[in-house]
Structure formats: C-alpha cells, structure tokens
CSV table of C-alpha atoms in Angstrom, one decimal:
chain,number,residue,atom,x,y,z
A,37,UNK,CA,21.2,262.0,29.7
A,38,UNK,CA,22.7,265.4,30.2
A,39,UNK,CA,21.8,265.7,33.9
A,40,UNK,CA,23.1,262.2,34.7
A,41,UNK,CA,26.3,263.0,32.8
A,42,UNK,CA,26.7,266.2,34.7
A,43,UNK,CA,26.3,264.4,38.0
A,44,UNK,CA,28.6,261.6,37.0
A,45,UNK,CA,31.2,264.0,35.6
A,46,UNK,CA,31.3,266.0,38.7
A,47,UNK,CA,32.2,263.0,41.0
A,48,UNK,CA,35.6,263.3,42.5
A,49,UNK,CA,35.6,267.1,42.6
A,50,UNK,CA,39.0,266.9,44.3
A,51,UNK,CA,40.4,265.7,40.9
A,52,UNK,CA,39.4,268.9,39.3
A,53,UNK,CA,35.7,268.3,38.7
A,54,UNK,CA,33.0,270.7,39.9
A,55,UNK,CA,30.1,269.7,42.1
A,56,UNK,CA,26.8,268.9,40.3
A,57,UNK,CA,24.0,271.3,40.8
A,58,UNK,CA,21.2,270.4,43.2
A,59,UNK,CA,18.8,270.7,40.3
A,60,UNK,CA,20.8,268.3,38.1
A,61,UNK,CA,21.0,265.8,40.9
A,62,UNK,CA,17.2,266.1,41.5
A,63,UNK,CA,16.4,265.7,37.8
A,64,UNK,CA,18.7,262.7,37.4
A,65,UNK,CA,17.1,261.0,40.5
A,66,UNK,CA,13.7,261.8,39.1
A,67,UNK,CA,14.6,260.1,35.8
A,68,UNK,CA,15.9,257.0,37.5
A,69,UNK,CA,12.7,256.8,39.5
A,70,UNK,CA,10.6,257.0,36.3
A,71,UNK,CA,12.6,254.1,35.0
A,72,UNK,CA,12.2,252.1,38.2
A,73,UNK,CA,8.4,252.8,38.1
A,74,UNK,CA,8.3,251.5,34.5
A,75,UNK,CA,10.1,248.3,35.5
A,76,UNK,CA,7.6,247.7,38.3
A,77,UNK,CA,4.6,248.3,36.0
A,78,UNK,CA,6.1,246.1,33.3
A,79,UNK,CA,6.3,243.2,35.7
A,80,UNK,CA,9.0,240.5,35.9
A,81,UNK,CA,11.8,243.1,35.8
A,82,UNK,CA,12.7,242.9,39.5
A,83,UNK,CA,16.4,242.0,38.8
A,84,UNK,CA,16.7,245.0,36.6
A,85,UNK,CA,15.1,247.2,39.2
A,86,UNK,CA,17.4,245.9,41.9
A,87,UNK,CA,20.5,246.5,39.7
A,88,UNK,CA,19.3,250.0,38.9
A,89,UNK,CA,18.9,251.1,42.5
A,90,UNK,CA,21.8,249.2,44.0
A,91,UNK,CA,24.4,249.5,41.2
A,92,UNK,CA,23.6,251.9,38.4
A,93,UNK,CA,22.4,254.9,40.5
A,94,UNK,CA,25.5,254.9,42.7
A,95,UNK,CA,27.7,254.4,39.7
A,96,UNK,CA,26.1,257.5,38.2
A,97,UNK,CA,26.7,259.5,41.4
A,98,UNK,CA,22.9,259.6,42.1
A,99,UNK,CA,21.8,258.8,45.7
A,100,UNK,CA,18.7,256.6,45.7
A,101,UNK,CA,15.9,258.1,47.9
A,102,UNK,CA,13.0,256.5,49.6
A,103,UNK,CA,11.0,256.6,46.4
A,104,UNK,CA,13.8,254.8,44.5
A,105,UNK,CA,14.0,252.1,47.1
A,106,UNK,CA,10.2,251.8,47.3
A,107,UNK,CA,9.8,251.4,43.6
A,108,UNK,CA,12.5,248.7,43.4
A,109,UNK,CA,10.9,246.9,46.4
A,110,UNK,CA,7.5,247.0,44.8
A,111,UNK,CA,8.9,245.6,41.6
A,112,UNK,CA,10.4,242.7,43.5
A,113,UNK,CA,7.2,242.0,45.5
A,114,UNK,CA,4.9,242.2,42.4
A,115,UNK,CA,7.2,239.8,40.6
A,116,UNK,CA,7.1,237.3,43.6
A,117,UNK,CA,10.7,238.0,44.5
A,118,UNK,CA,12.5,238.8,47.8
A,119,UNK,CA,13.1,242.4,48.7
A,120,UNK,CA,14.9,241.9,52.0
A,121,UNK,CA,18.2,243.3,50.7
A,122,UNK,CA,16.5,246.4,49.3
A,123,UNK,CA,14.7,247.0,52.5
A,124,UNK,CA,18.0,246.7,54.4
A,125,UNK,CA,19.7,249.1,52.0
A,126,UNK,CA,16.8,251.6,52.4
A,127,UNK,CA,17.1,251.4,56.2
A,128,UNK,CA,20.8,252.0,56.0
A,129,UNK,CA,20.4,255.0,53.7
A,130,UNK,CA,17.7,256.5,56.0
A,131,UNK,CA,19.6,255.9,59.3
A,132,UNK,CA,16.7,253.9,60.5
A,133,UNK,CA,18.4,252.1,63.3
A,134,UNK,CA,19.0,255.3,65.4
A,135,UNK,CA,16.4,256.5,67.7
A,136,UNK,CA,14.4,259.6,66.8
A,137,UNK,CA,16.0,262.8,68.0
A,138,UNK,CA,12.6,264.7,68.0
A,139,UNK,CA,12.5,267.0,70.9
A,140,UNK,CA,9.5,266.2,73.2
A,141,UNK,CA,8.2,269.1,75.2
A,142,UNK,CA,6.7,268.4,78.6
A,143,UNK,CA,3.1,267.3,78.3
A,144,UNK,CA,0.2,268.4,80.5
A,145,UNK,CA,-1.3,264.9,80.3
A,146,UNK,CA,-0.9,261.7,78.4
A,147,UNK,CA,-3.5,259.1,77.7
A,148,UNK,CA,-3.2,255.7,76.0
A,149,UNK,CA,-5.8,253.1,75.1
A,150,UNK,CA,-3.7,250.0,74.4
A,151,UNK,CA,-1.7,249.5,71.3
A,152,UNK,CA,-2.2,252.3,68.8
A,153,UNK,CA,-4.6,254.0,71.1
A,154,UNK,CA,-5.6,257.6,71.5
A,155,UNK,CA,-2.9,260.1,72.6
A,156,UNK,CA,-3.5,263.6,74.0
A,157,UNK,CA,-0.8,266.1,73.4
A,158,UNK,CA,0.3,269.0,75.5
A,159,UNK,CA,-2.1,271.4,73.8
A,160,UNK,CA,-5.0,269.1,74.5
A,161,UNK,CA,-5.4,267.9,70.9
A,162,UNK,CA,-6.2,264.3,70.2
A,163,UNK,CA,-4.6,262.0,67.6
A,164,UNK,CA,-7.1,259.2,67.1
A,165,UNK,CA,-6.5,255.8,65.5
A,166,UNK,CA,-9.3,255.3,63.1
A,167,UNK,CA,-8.3,251.9,61.8
A,168,UNK,CA,-5.3,249.6,61.9
A,169,UNK,CA,-4.0,246.1,61.1
A,170,UNK,CA,-0.6,244.6,61.4
A,171,UNK,CA,0.8,246.6,58.4
A,172,UNK,CA,-0.9,250.0,58.4
A,173,UNK,CA,-2.8,252.4,60.6
A,174,UNK,CA,-5.1,255.4,59.8
A,175,UNK,CA,-4.9,258.2,62.3
A,176,UNK,CA,-6.7,261.6,62.5
A,177,UNK,CA,-4.3,264.5,62.4
A,178,UNK,CA,-5.7,267.7,64.1
A,179,UNK,CA,-5.3,271.1,62.5
A,180,UNK,CA,-2.4,273.1,63.9
A,181,UNK,CA,-0.1,270.1,64.3
A,182,UNK,CA,3.1,269.5,62.2
A,183,UNK,CA,3.3,266.1,60.6
A,184,UNK,CA,7.0,265.7,61.5
A,185,UNK,CA,9.8,267.9,62.9
A,186,UNK,CA,11.4,270.4,60.6
A,187,UNK,CA,14.1,273.1,60.8
A,188,UNK,CA,11.6,275.8,61.1
A,189,UNK,CA,9.8,274.3,64.1
A,190,UNK,CA,13.1,273.9,66.0
A,191,UNK,CA,11.5,271.2,68.1
A,192,UNK,CA,9.3,273.8,69.9
A,193,UNK,CA,6.0,272.3,69.0
A,194,UNK,CA,4.8,268.7,69.3
A,195,UNK,CA,4.4,266.8,66.1
A,196,UNK,CA,2.3,263.9,64.9
A,197,UNK,CA,5.4,261.7,64.8
A,198,UNK,CA,6.0,262.2,68.5
A,199,UNK,CA,2.4,261.1,69.3
A,200,UNK,CA,2.8,258.1,66.9
A,201,UNK,CA,6.0,257.1,68.8
A,202,UNK,CA,4.0,257.3,72.1
A,203,UNK,CA,1.3,255.1,70.6
A,204,UNK,CA,3.2,252.5,68.6
A,205,UNK,CA,6.9,252.8,69.8
A,206,UNK,CA,10.1,252.9,67.7
A,207,UNK,CA,9.7,249.3,66.6
A,208,UNK,CA,6.0,249.6,65.7
A,209,UNK,CA,6.6,252.1,62.9
A,210,UNK,CA,8.4,251.9,59.6
A,211,UNK,CA,11.8,253.7,59.4
A,212,UNK,CA,12.8,253.8,55.7
A,213,UNK,CA,11.8,257.5,55.6
A,214,UNK,CA,14.2,258.3,58.4
A,215,UNK,CA,14.2,258.0,62.2
A,216,UNK,CA,12.6,261.4,62.6
A,217,UNK,CA,9.7,260.6,60.2
A,218,UNK,CA,8.9,257.1,61.3
A,219,UNK,CA,5.7,255.8,59.8
A,220,UNK,CA,5.1,258.9,57.7
A,221,UNK,CA,4.1,257.9,54.1
A,222,UNK,CA,2.6,261.3,53.2
A,223,UNK,CA,2.1,264.6,55.0
A,224,UNK,CA,-0.6,267.2,55.7
A,225,UNK,CA,0.2,270.9,56.2
A,226,UNK,CA,0.1,272.1,59.7
A,227,UNK,CA,-3.2,274.0,59.3
A,228,UNK,CA,-4.9,270.9,57.7
A,229,UNK,CA,-6.8,268.2,59.6
A,230,UNK,CA,-7.6,264.9,58.1
A,231,UNK,CA,-7.0,261.1,57.9
A,232,UNK,CA,-3.4,260.0,57.4
A,233,UNK,CA,-2.1,256.6,56.4
A,234,UNK,CA,0.7,255.4,58.7
A,235,UNK,CA,3.1,252.5,57.8
A,236,UNK,CA,3.9,250.1,60.6
A,237,UNK,CA,6.4,248.0,58.6
A,238,UNK,CA,9.1,249.0,56.1
A,239,UNK,CA,7.5,246.8,53.4
A,240,UNK,CA,4.1,248.4,53.8
A,241,UNK,CA,5.8,251.8,53.7
A,242,UNK,CA,7.5,251.0,50.4
A,243,UNK,CA,4.4,249.6,48.8
A,244,UNK,CA,2.5,252.8,49.8
A,245,UNK,CA,5.2,255.1,48.5
A,246,UNK,CA,5.2,253.2,45.2
A,247,UNK,CA,1.4,253.5,44.9
A,248,UNK,CA,1.6,257.2,45.6
A,249,UNK,CA,4.3,257.8,43.0
A,250,UNK,CA,2.3,255.8,40.4
A,251,UNK,CA,-0.9,257.9,41.1
A,252,UNK,CA,-2.8,254.8,42.3
A,253,UNK,CA,-4.0,256.7,45.4
A,254,UNK,CA,-7.0,259.0,45.3
A,255,UNK,CA,-7.0,261.9,47.9
A,256,UNK,CA,-10.1,264.0,48.6
A,257,UNK,CA,-10.2,267.1,50.8
A,258,UNK,CA,-12.9,269.4,52.0
A,259,UNK,CA,-12.1,273.1,51.9
A,260,UNK,CA,-14.1,276.0,53.3
A,261,UNK,CA,-13.5,278.9,50.9
A,262,UNK,CA,-14.6,282.6,50.8
A,263,UNK,CA,-17.3,283.4,48.3
A,264,UNK,CA,-19.2,281.2,45.8
A,265,UNK,CA,-17.6,279.9,42.6
A,266,UNK,CA,-19.2,280.8,39.4
A,267,UNK,CA,-20.1,277.2,38.6
A,268,UNK,CA,-20.7,274.0,40.6
A,269,UNK,CA,-17.6,272.1,39.5
A,270,UNK,CA,-14.4,272.6,37.6
A,271,UNK,CA,-10.7,272.0,37.3
A,272,UNK,CA,-7.9,274.3,38.3
A,273,UNK,CA,-4.4,274.1,36.8
A,274,UNK,CA,-1.1,275.6,38.0
A,275,UNK,CA,-1.1,278.1,35.2
A,276,UNK,CA,-4.6,279.4,35.6
A,277,UNK,CA,-4.5,283.1,35.2
A,278,UNK,CA,-7.1,283.8,37.8
A,279,UNK,CA,-5.4,281.8,40.6
A,280,UNK,CA,-5.7,283.6,43.9
A,281,UNK,CA,-2.7,285.4,45.1
A,282,UNK,CA,-1.2,285.7,48.5
A,283,UNK,CA,-2.4,282.3,49.7
A,284,UNK,CA,0.9,280.5,49.7
A,285,UNK,CA,4.0,280.9,51.8
A,286,UNK,CA,6.2,279.0,49.4
A,287,UNK,CA,6.8,280.3,45.9
A,288,UNK,CA,5.5,278.3,43.0
A,289,UNK,CA,8.0,275.8,41.7
A,290,UNK,CA,6.8,275.9,38.1
A,291,UNK,CA,5.8,272.2,38.0
A,292,UNK,CA,2.4,271.3,36.6
A,293,UNK,CA,-0.4,271.1,39.1
A,294,UNK,CA,-4.1,270.1,38.7
A,295,UNK,CA,-7.0,269.9,41.0
A,296,UNK,CA,-10.7,268.9,40.4
A,297,UNK,CA,-13.3,270.5,42.6
A,298,UNK,CA,-17.1,270.6,43.2
A,299,UNK,CA,-19.2,272.7,45.4
A,300,UNK,CA,-20.8,270.7,48.2
A,301,UNK,CA,-22.7,273.4,50.0
A,302,UNK,CA,-22.9,277.2,50.2
A,303,UNK,CA,-23.5,279.3,53.4
A,304,UNK,CA,-24.5,282.8,54.2
A,305,UNK,CA,-26.7,285.4,52.5
A,306,UNK,CA,-25.6,287.6,49.6
A,307,UNK,CA,-24.9,291.2,50.7
A,308,UNK,CA,-24.1,293.9,48.2
A,309,UNK,CA,-22.0,295.7,50.8
A,310,UNK,CA,-20.1,292.7,52.1
A,311,UNK,CA,-19.5,289.8,49.7
A,312,UNK,CA,-17.4,288.0,52.3
A,313,UNK,CA,-20.6,286.9,54.1
A,314,UNK,CA,-20.9,284.1,51.5
A,315,UNK,CA,-18.7,281.0,51.7
A,316,UNK,CA,-18.7,277.6,50.2
A,317,UNK,CA,-17.7,274.0,51.2
A,318,UNK,CA,-15.8,272.6,48.3
A,319,UNK,CA,-14.6,269.0,47.7
A,320,UNK,CA,-11.2,269.1,46.1
A,321,UNK,CA,-9.4,266.1,44.5
A,322,UNK,CA,-5.8,266.9,43.7
A,323,UNK,CA,-4.5,265.1,40.6
A,324,UNK,CA,-0.9,266.1,41.4
A,325,UNK,CA,0.8,266.5,44.8
A,326,UNK,CA,2.4,270.0,44.9
A,327,UNK,CA,3.2,271.9,48.0
A,328,UNK,CA,0.3,274.1,49.1
A,329,UNK,CA,-1.5,273.1,45.9
A,330,UNK,CA,-5.1,273.2,47.3
A,331,UNK,CA,-4.7,276.6,49.0
A,332,UNK,CA,-3.2,278.1,45.8
A,333,UNK,CA,-5.8,276.7,43.5
A,334,UNK,CA,-8.7,277.7,45.8
C-alpha cells in the first residue's frame, strides 16, 4: 500500500530519506489494525496476528498501538492460544511499569469504602463504583471531571484516573494504555457524566478494546437539548447540512459519523416570543465514535 511504502521508505532518514507524514503513519497503522481485526474475526489465525504485530508492523516502520496489541491478543484468546508475550510487548510499548506521573492536588477530604470503594475528590464530587468483578469495574464519572490527564489540563484539575488509583491502586488497574491512563478503556468528555467501564487486568483491557474496535459495544447517552425536534426519532450523519454550528471545540476531522436518536420527553411550554423555553430529553446511540460527535449532531 502507498501509505505503508511511504512509511517504510522513510525509515533511516539519516541515509537521505524523509520522515513519513503523521497522516501516512496513521493510515498505515489503521490498515494494519483492520487486518488484525479480520484475523481475529476469522478465527484460528492467532499465529498470523502475532507475526503481524510483532514482526511485520515494525518491519514496515509502523509502531503498534494499544488497538493493534489488543486485536492480536483477542485473536490468540479466541483461538485458545496464549497471549502472554503480546501482553508483555504491549506493556513495554506503553511504559506500563512506571508509576503514574499524574499530579495530585491536595484534597479537602478522602473517603474509601474498601476495595474499589467510593472516593470523594477535592471538589466534593463522588466517583462511585457501580459494579465490579476480578476483571472489570463500572464507575460513575461525574460531569466536570477529566477522564485522564492531558496537556491542556496541566495537572491542575483532578481526574478520574487519580481517583481510580486511590480506589484500586497501581497494581489493581490495567496499564497497556499507559501509566497515566491506567484502567481507561474508553473516555467521556469533561462535561459528560455517565457509567464508564474500567479494566482491572491487561487481558480484560485488550478484550474490551478489541470489542470496541469491532463495534460489538452499544453505547447509549441521554442529552438535554434546546428546542423540540421535528420528529420523534431519526438519524444524524456527519455530513448533514443542518448540523448545529458552534457546538464543538475541535474542528471536524472529515471522517464519517452517525448517531441514532429518539425523543424521550419534552419540557416547557411553547412561547412565540421565546422558543428557548422548550427543551427535550433525547436518547442518543452513536454508531461511530468521533470526538464531540453527540454535541455536534445534536
């Protein structure tokens, strides 16, 4: 493929080659991940998946990411094989053995209720454990809390990861997504509250990431929107001409996006002078996972 050849041809830039573009590297990694997913879904191709992620991708100058390793691990597990070497490689790539460097502001108070218990943060918000077993946990993320540290936050605000570390400890969370994002399989935007699936082991993390990639996971959100839609249910696409403007911080990346929605309930009374008195509670099921997708579609 042209992207893979560009990446491979640019290796050894000191010998006169140029560096591959970030977009070319991303597209090449994406194509390898598609192939890894196909090998997993095919079944019985775990040796090919292992070879692809441990040998072929590095040979092509493409760095496997957490999705690559997760798909290869899933292929091995589904075929009844052993994935310990892939998990070890994923941990090395993620720097899993270092402790999280997340800055922890002083907290006004701290409360634990045993393993995986409730934890209050400095702002008085509460991260509750809704369910857990030896592999996974489901926690409630409050609105206004970052999922994990990022460059923009500068460590100034407390994150869900920090509360998870308080509740479960370094060794009680998966680390193949990196030391500063332990346990994080997926994310919710800072303004969004909701249930989040947390991985307690690296194997569970990999299986969840593979399921997410292969669209085996159904996610449902409730959104309170201004006004009343013209119909009770529908589907929004990324190229809808009537998409609301000014609702997203990040620019659209041009990738396909699709959300199904239905009106659950409407509130307020219609006023000819002030249409904003009406609002609706809408159930949204995103069929793709793009940044700020629901806010843009709604």
